[in-house]
PDB file of C-alpha atoms and ligand atoms in Angstrom:
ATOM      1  CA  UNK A 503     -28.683 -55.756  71.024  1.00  0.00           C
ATOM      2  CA  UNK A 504     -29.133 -59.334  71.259  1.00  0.00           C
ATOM      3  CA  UNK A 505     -30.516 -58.987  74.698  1.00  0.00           C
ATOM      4  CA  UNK A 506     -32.982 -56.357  73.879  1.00  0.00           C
ATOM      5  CA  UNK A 507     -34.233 -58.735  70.491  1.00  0.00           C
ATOM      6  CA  UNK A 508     -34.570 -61.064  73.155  1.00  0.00           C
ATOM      7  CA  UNK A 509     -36.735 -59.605  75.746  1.00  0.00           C
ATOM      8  CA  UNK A 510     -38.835 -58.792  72.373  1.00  0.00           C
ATOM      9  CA  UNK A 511     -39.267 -62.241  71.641  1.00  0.00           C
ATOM     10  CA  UNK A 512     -40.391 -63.559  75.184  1.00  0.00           C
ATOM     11  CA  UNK A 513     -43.107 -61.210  75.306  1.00  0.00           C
ATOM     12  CA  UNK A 514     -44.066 -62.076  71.894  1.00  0.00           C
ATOM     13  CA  UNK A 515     -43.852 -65.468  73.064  1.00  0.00           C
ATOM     14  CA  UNK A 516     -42.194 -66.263  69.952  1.00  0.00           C
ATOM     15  CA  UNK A 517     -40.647 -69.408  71.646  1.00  0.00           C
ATOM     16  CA  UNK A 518     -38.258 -70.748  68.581  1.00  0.00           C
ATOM     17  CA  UNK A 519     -36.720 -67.535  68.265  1.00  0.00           C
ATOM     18  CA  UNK A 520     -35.795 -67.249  71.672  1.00  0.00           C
ATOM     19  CA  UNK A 521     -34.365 -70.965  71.642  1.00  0.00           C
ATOM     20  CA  UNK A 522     -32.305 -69.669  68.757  1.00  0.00           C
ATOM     21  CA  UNK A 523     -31.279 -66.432  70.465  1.00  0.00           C
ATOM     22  CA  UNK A 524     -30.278 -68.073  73.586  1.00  0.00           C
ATOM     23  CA  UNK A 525     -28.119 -70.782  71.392  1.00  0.00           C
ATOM     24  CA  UNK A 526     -26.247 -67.748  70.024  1.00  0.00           C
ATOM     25  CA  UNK A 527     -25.409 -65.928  73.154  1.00  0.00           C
ATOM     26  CA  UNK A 528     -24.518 -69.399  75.033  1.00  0.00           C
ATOM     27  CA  UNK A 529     -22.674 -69.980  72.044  1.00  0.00           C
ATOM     28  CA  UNK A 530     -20.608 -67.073  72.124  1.00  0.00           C
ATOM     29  CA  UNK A 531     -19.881 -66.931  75.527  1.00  0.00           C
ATOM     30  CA  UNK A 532     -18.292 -70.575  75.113  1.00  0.00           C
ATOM     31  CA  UNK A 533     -16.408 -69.757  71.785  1.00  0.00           C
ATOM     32  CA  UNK A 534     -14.991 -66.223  74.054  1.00  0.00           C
ATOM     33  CA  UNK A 535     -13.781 -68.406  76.750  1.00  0.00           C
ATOM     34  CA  UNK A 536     -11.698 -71.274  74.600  1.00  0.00           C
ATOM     35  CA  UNK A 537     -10.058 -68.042  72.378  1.00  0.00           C
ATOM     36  CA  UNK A 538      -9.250 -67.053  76.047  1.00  0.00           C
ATOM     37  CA  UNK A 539      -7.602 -70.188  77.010  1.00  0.00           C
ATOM     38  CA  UNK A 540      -5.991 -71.025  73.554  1.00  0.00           C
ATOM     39  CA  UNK A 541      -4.566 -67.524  73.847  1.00  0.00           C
ATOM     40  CA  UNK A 542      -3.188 -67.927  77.196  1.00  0.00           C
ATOM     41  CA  UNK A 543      -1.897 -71.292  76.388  1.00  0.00           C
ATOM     42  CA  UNK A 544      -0.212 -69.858  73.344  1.00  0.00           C
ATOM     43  CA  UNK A 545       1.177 -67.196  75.299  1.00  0.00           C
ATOM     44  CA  UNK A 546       2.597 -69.879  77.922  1.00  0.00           C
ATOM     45  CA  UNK A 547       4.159 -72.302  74.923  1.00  0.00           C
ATOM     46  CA  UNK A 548       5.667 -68.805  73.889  1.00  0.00           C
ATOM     47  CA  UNK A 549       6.934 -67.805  76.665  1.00  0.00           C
ATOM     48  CA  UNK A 550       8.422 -70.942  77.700  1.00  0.00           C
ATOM     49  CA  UNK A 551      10.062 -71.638  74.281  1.00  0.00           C
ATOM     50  CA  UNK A 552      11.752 -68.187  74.708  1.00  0.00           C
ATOM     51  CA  UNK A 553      13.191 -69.876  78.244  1.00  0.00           C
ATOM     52  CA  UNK A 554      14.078 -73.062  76.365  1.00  0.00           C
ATOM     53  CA  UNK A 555      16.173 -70.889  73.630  1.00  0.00           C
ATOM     54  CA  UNK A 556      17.779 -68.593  76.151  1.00  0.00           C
ATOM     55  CA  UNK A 557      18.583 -71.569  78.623  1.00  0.00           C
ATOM     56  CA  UNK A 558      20.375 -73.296  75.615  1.00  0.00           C
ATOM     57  CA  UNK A 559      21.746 -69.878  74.486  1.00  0.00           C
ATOM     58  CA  UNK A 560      23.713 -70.416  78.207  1.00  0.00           C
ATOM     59  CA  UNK A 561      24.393 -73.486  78.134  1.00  0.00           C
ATOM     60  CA  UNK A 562      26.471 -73.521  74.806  1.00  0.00           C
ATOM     61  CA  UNK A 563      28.470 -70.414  75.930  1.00  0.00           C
ATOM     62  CA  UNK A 564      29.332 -72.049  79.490  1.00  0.00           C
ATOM     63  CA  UNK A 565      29.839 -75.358  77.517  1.00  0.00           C
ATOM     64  CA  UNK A 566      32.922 -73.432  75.377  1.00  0.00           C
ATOM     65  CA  UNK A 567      33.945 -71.173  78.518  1.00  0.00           C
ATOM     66  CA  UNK A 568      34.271 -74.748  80.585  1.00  0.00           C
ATOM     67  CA  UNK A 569      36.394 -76.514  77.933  1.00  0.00           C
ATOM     68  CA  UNK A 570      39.853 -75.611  79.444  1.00  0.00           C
ATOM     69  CA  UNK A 571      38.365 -77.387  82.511  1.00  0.00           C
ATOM     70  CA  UNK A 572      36.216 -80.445  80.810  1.00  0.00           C
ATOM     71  CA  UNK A 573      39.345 -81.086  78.224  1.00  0.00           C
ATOM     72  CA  UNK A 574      42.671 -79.739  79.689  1.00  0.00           C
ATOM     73  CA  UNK A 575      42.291 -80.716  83.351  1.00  0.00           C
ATOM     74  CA  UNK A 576      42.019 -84.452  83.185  1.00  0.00           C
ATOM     75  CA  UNK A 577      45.270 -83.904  80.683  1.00  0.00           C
ATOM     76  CA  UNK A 578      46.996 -82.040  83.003  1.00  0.00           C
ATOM     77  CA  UNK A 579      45.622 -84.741  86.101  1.00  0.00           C
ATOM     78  CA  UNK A 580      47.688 -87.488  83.579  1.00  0.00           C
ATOM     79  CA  UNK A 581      50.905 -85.502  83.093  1.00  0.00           C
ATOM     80  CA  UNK A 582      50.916 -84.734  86.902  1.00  0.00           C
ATOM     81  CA  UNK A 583      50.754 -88.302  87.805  1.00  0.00           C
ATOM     82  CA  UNK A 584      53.815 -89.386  85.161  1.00  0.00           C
ATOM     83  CA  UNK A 585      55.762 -86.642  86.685  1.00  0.00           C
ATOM     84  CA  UNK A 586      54.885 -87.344  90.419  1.00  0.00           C
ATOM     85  CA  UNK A 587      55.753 -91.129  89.448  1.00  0.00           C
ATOM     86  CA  UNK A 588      59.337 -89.810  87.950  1.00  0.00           C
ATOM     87  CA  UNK A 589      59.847 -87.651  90.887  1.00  0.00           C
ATOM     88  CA  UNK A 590      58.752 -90.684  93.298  1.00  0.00           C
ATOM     89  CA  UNK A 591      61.376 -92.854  91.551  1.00  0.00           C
ATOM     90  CA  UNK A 592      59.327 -94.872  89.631  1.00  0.00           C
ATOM     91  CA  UNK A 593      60.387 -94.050  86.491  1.00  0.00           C
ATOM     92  CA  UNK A 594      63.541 -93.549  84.593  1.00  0.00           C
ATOM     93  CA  UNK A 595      63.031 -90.031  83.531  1.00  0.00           C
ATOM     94  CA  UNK A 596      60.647 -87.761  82.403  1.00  0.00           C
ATOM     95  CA  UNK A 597      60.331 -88.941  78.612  1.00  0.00           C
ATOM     96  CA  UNK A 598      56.796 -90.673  78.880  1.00  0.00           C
ATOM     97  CA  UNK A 599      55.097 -87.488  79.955  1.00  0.00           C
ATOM     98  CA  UNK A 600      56.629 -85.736  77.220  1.00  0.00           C
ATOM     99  CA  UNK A 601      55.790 -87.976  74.861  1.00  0.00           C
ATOM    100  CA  UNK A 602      51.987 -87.809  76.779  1.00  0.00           C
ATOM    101  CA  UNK A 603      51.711 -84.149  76.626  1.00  0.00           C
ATOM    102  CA  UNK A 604      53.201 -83.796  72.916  1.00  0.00           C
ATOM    103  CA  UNK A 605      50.317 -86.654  71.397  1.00  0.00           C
ATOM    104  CA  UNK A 606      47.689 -85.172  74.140  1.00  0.00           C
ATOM    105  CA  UNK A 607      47.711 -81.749  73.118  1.00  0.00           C
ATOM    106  CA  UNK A 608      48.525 -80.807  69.603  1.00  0.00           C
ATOM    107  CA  UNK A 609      49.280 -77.664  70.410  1.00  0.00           C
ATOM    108  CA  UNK A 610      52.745 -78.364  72.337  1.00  0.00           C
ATOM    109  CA  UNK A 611      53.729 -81.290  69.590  1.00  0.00           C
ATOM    110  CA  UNK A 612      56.805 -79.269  68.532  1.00  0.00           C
ATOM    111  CA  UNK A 613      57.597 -77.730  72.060  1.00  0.00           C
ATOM    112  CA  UNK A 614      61.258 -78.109  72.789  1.00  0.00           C
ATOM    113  CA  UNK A 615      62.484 -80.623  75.776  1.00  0.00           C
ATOM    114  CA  UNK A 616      63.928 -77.692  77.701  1.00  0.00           C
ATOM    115  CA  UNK A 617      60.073 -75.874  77.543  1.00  0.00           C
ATOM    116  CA  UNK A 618      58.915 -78.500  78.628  1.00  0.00           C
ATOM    117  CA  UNK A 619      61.065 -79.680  82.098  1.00  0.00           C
ATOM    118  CA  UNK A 620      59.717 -75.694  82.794  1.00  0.00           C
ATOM    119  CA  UNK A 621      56.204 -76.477  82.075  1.00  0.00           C
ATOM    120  CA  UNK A 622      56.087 -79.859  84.166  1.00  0.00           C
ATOM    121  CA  UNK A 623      57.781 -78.221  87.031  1.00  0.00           C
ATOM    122  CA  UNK A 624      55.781 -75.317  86.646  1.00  0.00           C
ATOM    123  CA  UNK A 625      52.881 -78.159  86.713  1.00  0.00           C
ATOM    124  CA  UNK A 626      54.224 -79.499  89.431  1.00  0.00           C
ATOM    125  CA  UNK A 627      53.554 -76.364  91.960  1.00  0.00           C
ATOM    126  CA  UNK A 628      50.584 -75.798  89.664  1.00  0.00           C
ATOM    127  CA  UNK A 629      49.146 -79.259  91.336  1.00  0.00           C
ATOM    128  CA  UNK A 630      47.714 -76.950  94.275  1.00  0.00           C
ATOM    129  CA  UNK A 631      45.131 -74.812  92.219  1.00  0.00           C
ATOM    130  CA  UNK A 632      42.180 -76.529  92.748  1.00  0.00           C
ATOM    131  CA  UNK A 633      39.841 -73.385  90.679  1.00  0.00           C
ATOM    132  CA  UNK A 634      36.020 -73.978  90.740  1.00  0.00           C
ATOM    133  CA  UNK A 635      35.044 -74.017  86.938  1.00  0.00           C
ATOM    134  CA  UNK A 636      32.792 -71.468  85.588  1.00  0.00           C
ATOM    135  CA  UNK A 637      29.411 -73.088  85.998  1.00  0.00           C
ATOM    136  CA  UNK A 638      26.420 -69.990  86.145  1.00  0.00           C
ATOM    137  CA  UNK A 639      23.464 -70.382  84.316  1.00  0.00           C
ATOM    138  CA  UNK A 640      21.701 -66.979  84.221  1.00  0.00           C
ATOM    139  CA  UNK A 641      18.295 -68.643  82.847  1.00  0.00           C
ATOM    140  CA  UNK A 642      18.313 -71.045  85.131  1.00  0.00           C
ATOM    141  CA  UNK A 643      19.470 -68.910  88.322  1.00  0.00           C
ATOM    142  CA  UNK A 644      16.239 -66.873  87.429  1.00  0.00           C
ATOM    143  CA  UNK A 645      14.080 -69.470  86.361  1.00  0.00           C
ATOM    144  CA  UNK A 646      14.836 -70.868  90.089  1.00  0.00           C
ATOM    145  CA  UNK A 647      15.094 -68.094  92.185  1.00  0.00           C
ATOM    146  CA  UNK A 648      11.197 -66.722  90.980  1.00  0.00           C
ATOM    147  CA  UNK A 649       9.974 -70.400  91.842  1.00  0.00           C
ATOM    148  CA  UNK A 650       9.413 -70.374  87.932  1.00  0.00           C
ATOM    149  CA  UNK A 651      10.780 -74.052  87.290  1.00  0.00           C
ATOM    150  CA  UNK A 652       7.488 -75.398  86.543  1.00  0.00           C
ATOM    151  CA  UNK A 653       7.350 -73.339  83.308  1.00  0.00           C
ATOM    152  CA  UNK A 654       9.538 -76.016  81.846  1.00  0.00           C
ATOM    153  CA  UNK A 655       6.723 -78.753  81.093  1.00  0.00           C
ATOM    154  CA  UNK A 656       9.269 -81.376  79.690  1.00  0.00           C
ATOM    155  CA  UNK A 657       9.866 -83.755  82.698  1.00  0.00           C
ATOM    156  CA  UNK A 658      13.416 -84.488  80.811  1.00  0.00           C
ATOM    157  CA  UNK A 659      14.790 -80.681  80.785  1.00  0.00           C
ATOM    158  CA  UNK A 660      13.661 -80.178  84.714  1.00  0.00           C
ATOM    159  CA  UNK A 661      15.352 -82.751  85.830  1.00  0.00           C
ATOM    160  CA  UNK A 662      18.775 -82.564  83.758  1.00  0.00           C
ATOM    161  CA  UNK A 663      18.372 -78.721  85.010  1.00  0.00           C
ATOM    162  CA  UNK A 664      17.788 -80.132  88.780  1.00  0.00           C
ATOM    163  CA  UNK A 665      20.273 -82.878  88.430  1.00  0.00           C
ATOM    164  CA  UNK A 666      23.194 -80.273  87.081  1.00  0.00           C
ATOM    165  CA  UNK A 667      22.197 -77.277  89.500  1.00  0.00           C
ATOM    166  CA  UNK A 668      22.529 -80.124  92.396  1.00  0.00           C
ATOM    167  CA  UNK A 669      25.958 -81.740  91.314  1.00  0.00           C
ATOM    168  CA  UNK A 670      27.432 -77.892  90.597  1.00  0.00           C
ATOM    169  CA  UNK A 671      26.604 -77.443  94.591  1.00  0.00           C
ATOM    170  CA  UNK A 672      28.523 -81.291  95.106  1.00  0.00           C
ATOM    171  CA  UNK A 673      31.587 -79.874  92.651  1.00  0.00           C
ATOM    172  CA  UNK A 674      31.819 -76.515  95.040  1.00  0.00           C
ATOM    173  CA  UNK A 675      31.218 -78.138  98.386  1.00  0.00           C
ATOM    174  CA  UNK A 676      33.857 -80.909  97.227  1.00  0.00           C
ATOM    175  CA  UNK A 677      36.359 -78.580  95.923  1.00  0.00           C
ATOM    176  CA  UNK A 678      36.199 -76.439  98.738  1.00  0.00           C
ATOM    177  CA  UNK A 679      37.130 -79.203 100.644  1.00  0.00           C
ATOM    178  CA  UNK A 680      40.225 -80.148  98.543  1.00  0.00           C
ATOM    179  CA  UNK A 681      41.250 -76.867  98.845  1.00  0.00           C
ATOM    180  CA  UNK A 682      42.124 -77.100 102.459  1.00  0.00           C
ATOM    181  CA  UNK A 683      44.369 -80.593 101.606  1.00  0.00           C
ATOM    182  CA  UNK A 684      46.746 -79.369  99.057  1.00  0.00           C
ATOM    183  CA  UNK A 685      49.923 -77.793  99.824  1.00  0.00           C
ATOM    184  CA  UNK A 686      51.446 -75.082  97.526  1.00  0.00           C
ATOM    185  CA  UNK A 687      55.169 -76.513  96.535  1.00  0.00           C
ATOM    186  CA  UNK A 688      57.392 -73.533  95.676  1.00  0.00           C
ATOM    187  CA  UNK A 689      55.630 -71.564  98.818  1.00  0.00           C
ATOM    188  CA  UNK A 690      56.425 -74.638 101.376  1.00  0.00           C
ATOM    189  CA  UNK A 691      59.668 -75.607  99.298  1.00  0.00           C
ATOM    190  CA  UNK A 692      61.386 -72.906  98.076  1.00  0.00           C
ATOM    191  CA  UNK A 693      64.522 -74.147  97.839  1.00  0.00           C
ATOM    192  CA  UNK A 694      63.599 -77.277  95.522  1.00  0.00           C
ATOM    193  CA  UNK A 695      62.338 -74.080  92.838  1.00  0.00           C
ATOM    194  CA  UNK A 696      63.436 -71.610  91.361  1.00  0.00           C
ATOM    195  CA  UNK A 697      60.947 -69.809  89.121  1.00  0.00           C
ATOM    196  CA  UNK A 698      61.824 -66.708  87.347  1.00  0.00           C
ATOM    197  CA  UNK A 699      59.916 -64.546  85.026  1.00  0.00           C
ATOM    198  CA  UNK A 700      60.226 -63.518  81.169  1.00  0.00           C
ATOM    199  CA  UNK A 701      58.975 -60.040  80.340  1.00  0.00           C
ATOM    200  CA  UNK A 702      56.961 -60.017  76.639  1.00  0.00           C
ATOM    201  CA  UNK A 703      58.610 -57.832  74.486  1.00  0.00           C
ATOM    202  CA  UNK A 704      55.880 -57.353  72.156  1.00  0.00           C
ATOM    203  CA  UNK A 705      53.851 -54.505  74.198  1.00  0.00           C
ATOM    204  CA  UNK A 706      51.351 -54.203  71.278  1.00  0.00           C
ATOM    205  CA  UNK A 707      50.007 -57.257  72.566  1.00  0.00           C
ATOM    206  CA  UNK A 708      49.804 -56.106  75.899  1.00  0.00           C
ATOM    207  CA  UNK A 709      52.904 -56.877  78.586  1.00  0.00           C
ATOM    208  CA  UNK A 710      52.633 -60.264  79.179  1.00  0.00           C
ATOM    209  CA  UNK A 711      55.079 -62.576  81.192  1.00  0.00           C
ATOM    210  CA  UNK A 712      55.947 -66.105  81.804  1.00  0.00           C
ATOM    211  CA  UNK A 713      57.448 -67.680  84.327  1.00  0.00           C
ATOM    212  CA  UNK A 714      60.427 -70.008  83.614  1.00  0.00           C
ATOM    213  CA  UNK A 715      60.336 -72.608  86.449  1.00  0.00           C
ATOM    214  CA  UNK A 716      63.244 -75.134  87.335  1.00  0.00           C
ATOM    215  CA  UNK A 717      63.004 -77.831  89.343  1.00  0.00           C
ATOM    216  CA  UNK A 718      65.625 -79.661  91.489  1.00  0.00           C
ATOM    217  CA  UNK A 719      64.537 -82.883  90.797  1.00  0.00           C
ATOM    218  CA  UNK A 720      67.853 -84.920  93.071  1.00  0.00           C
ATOM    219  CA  UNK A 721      66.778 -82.844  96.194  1.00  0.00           C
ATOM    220  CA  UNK A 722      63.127 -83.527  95.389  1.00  0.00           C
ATOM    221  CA  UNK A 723      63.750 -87.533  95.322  1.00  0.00           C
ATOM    222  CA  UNK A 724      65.522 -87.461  98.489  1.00  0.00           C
ATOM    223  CA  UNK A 725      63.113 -85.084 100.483  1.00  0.00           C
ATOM    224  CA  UNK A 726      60.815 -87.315 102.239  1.00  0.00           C
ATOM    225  CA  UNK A 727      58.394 -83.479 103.211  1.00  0.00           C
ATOM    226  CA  UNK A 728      57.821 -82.412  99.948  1.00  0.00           C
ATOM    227  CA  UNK A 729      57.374 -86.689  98.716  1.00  0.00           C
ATOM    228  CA  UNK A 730      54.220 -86.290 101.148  1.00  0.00           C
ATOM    229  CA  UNK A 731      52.880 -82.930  99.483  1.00  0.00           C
ATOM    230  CA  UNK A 732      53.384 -84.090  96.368  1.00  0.00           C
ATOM    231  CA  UNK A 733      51.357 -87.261  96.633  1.00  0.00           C
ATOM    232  CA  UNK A 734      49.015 -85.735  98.323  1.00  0.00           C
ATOM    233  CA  UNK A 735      48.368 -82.970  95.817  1.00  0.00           C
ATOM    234  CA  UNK A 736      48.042 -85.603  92.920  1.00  0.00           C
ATOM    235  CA  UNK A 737      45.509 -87.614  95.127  1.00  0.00           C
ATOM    236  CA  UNK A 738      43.158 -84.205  95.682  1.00  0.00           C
ATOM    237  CA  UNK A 739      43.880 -83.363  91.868  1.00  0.00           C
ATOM    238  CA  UNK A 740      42.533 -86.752  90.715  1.00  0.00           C
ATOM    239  CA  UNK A 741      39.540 -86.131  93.291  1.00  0.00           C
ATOM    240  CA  UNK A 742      39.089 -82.677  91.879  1.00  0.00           C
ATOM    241  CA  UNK A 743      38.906 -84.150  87.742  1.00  0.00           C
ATOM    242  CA  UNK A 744      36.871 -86.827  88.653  1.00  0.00           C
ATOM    243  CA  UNK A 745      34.735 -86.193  91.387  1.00  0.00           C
ATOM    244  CA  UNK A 746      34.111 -82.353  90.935  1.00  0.00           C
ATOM    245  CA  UNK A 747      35.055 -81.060  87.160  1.00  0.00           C
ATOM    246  CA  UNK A 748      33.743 -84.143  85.446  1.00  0.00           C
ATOM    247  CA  UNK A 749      30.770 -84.809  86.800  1.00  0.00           C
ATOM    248  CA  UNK A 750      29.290 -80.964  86.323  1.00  0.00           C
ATOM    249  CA  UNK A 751      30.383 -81.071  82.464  1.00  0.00           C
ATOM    250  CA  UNK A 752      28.944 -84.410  82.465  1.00  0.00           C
ATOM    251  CA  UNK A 753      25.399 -83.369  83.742  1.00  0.00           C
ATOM    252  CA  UNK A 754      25.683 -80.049  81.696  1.00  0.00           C
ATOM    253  CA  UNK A 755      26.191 -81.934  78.570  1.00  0.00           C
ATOM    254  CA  UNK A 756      23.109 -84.297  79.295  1.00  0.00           C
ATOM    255  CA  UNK A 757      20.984 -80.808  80.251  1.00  0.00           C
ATOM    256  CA  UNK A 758      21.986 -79.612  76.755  1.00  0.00           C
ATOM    257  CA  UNK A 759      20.837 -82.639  74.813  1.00  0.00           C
ATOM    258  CA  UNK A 760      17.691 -82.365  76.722  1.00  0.00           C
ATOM    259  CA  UNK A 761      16.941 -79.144  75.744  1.00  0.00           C
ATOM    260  CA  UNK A 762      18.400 -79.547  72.153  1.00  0.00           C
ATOM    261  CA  UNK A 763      15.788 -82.529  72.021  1.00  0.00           C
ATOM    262  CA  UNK A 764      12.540 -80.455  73.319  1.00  0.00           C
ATOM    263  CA  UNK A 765      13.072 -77.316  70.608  1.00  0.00           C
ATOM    264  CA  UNK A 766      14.230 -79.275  68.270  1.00  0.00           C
ATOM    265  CA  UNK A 767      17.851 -78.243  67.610  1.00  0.00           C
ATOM    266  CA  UNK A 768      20.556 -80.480  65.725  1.00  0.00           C
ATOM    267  CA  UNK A 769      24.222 -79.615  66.029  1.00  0.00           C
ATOM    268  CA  UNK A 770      25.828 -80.651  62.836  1.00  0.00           C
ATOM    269  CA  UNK A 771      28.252 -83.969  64.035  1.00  0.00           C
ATOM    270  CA  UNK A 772      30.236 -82.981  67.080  1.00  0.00           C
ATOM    271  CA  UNK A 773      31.406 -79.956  66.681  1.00  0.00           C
ATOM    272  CA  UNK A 774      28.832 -77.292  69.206  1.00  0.00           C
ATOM    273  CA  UNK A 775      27.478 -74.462  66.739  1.00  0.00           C
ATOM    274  CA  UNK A 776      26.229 -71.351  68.773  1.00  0.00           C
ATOM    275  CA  UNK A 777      23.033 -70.885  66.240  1.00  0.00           C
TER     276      UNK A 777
HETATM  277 ZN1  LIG B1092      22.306 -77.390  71.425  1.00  0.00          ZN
END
């Protein structure tokens, strides 16, 4: 149309009309162009939002599934080493883990003394299960794997995201490692345990069992072997909370502040809200 009312107006060499003409399709072609690139830009700023939201989606659900590793392993790490310093004849008796484990966790404030000499032995053998925390981030695994990092303009989330995916390969390799040190007790010792199990009898809640473990703590102090495995399983446990479990929650928690920060999401006080 335009184009046609153009042609017109050159041969009519109507020569303001055609400057005005020309202005009006140059003019459009420019205005088509930055509606194109403010759409596509749009469309990116969507798109990565929608990664933001479902990368902190993941992160507050691995943040809750890791808290029996962020919160109860170094408390477990702390009752291990009062008991390994009873066993190792350093202490009197086992009263100042008790008294640990009964202000640590407020859960086991009212569990009997006999409960607990089972638990800490139980602990005891327990001291050679070094288990990798759960530490998958869908969003990010993807985000990687299609070479799709650079989606994520703030310089802040890519590298908490680096910085955690990098130390979660550290914790693995590390605890892999550790693995290979520790020795399992009861398995090496068996006479210095006795563990026995006690069937649920509530079978509407499925048929569960403990084990009941007691520990011969004489033999234990006089068994040079099992002194050596023991101190050697605290050592890799401390190792393992501090140099593999820690440091992951550590960088996870920074990656979620990140992100919290660049979409603009507040937690109310401490407590972690899944929104
Ligand atoms: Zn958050």
């Amino acid at each position: 149309m335009i184009l046609r009312r153009l042609s017109q107006s050159i041969r009519k060499q109507d020569w303001f009309t055609v400057f005005v003409e020309t202005m009006i399709v140059v003019l459009g072609v420019f205005i088509g162009l930055q509606v194109n690139n403010w759409n596509a830009e749009r469309q990116r700023q969507a798109s990565e939002r929608d990664y933001l939201e479902r990368l902190h989606r993941d992160v507050v659900e691995l943040t809750q599934r890791r808290a029996t590793y962020a919160e109860g392993r170094p408390v477990i790490l702390r009752a291990l080493e009062l008991l390994t310093e009873f066993v190792n004849g350093e202490r009197e008796d086992l009263s100042a883990a008790k008294e640990y484990v009964r202000s640590a966790v407020p859960a086991q404030r009212d569990t009997s003394d006999e409960e607990l000499d089972s638990r800490f032995c139980g602990l005891m053998d327990g001291s050679s299960y070094l288990t990798p925390p759960p530490s998958e981030l869908p969003t990010a695994t993807e985000l990687v794997s299609a070479g799709r990092i650079d989606m994520i303009t703030s310089d802040k989330v890519k590298l908490a995201l680096l910085s955690y995916l990098q130390q979660v390969e550290r914790s693995q390799e590390f605890i892999e490692v550790s693995q290979l040190g520790v020795i399992e007790l009861s398995a090496a010792f068996p006479d210095l345990f006795r563990i026995r199990y006690v069937m649920g009898v509530d079978y509407s809640q499925g048929a569960e069992s403990h084990p009941v473990y007691d520990c011969d703590y004489e033999a234990m102090a006089q068994n040079n072997a099992f002194l050596n495995a023991l101190n050697r399983n605290r050592a890799q446990y401390h190792g393992y909370v501090g140099r593999a479990v820690q440091p992951a929650s550590d960088r996870l928690a920074e990656l979620h502040a990140a992100i919290d920060e660049a979409i603009g999401i507040e937690h109310e006080g401490d407590t972690e809200t899944a929104e």
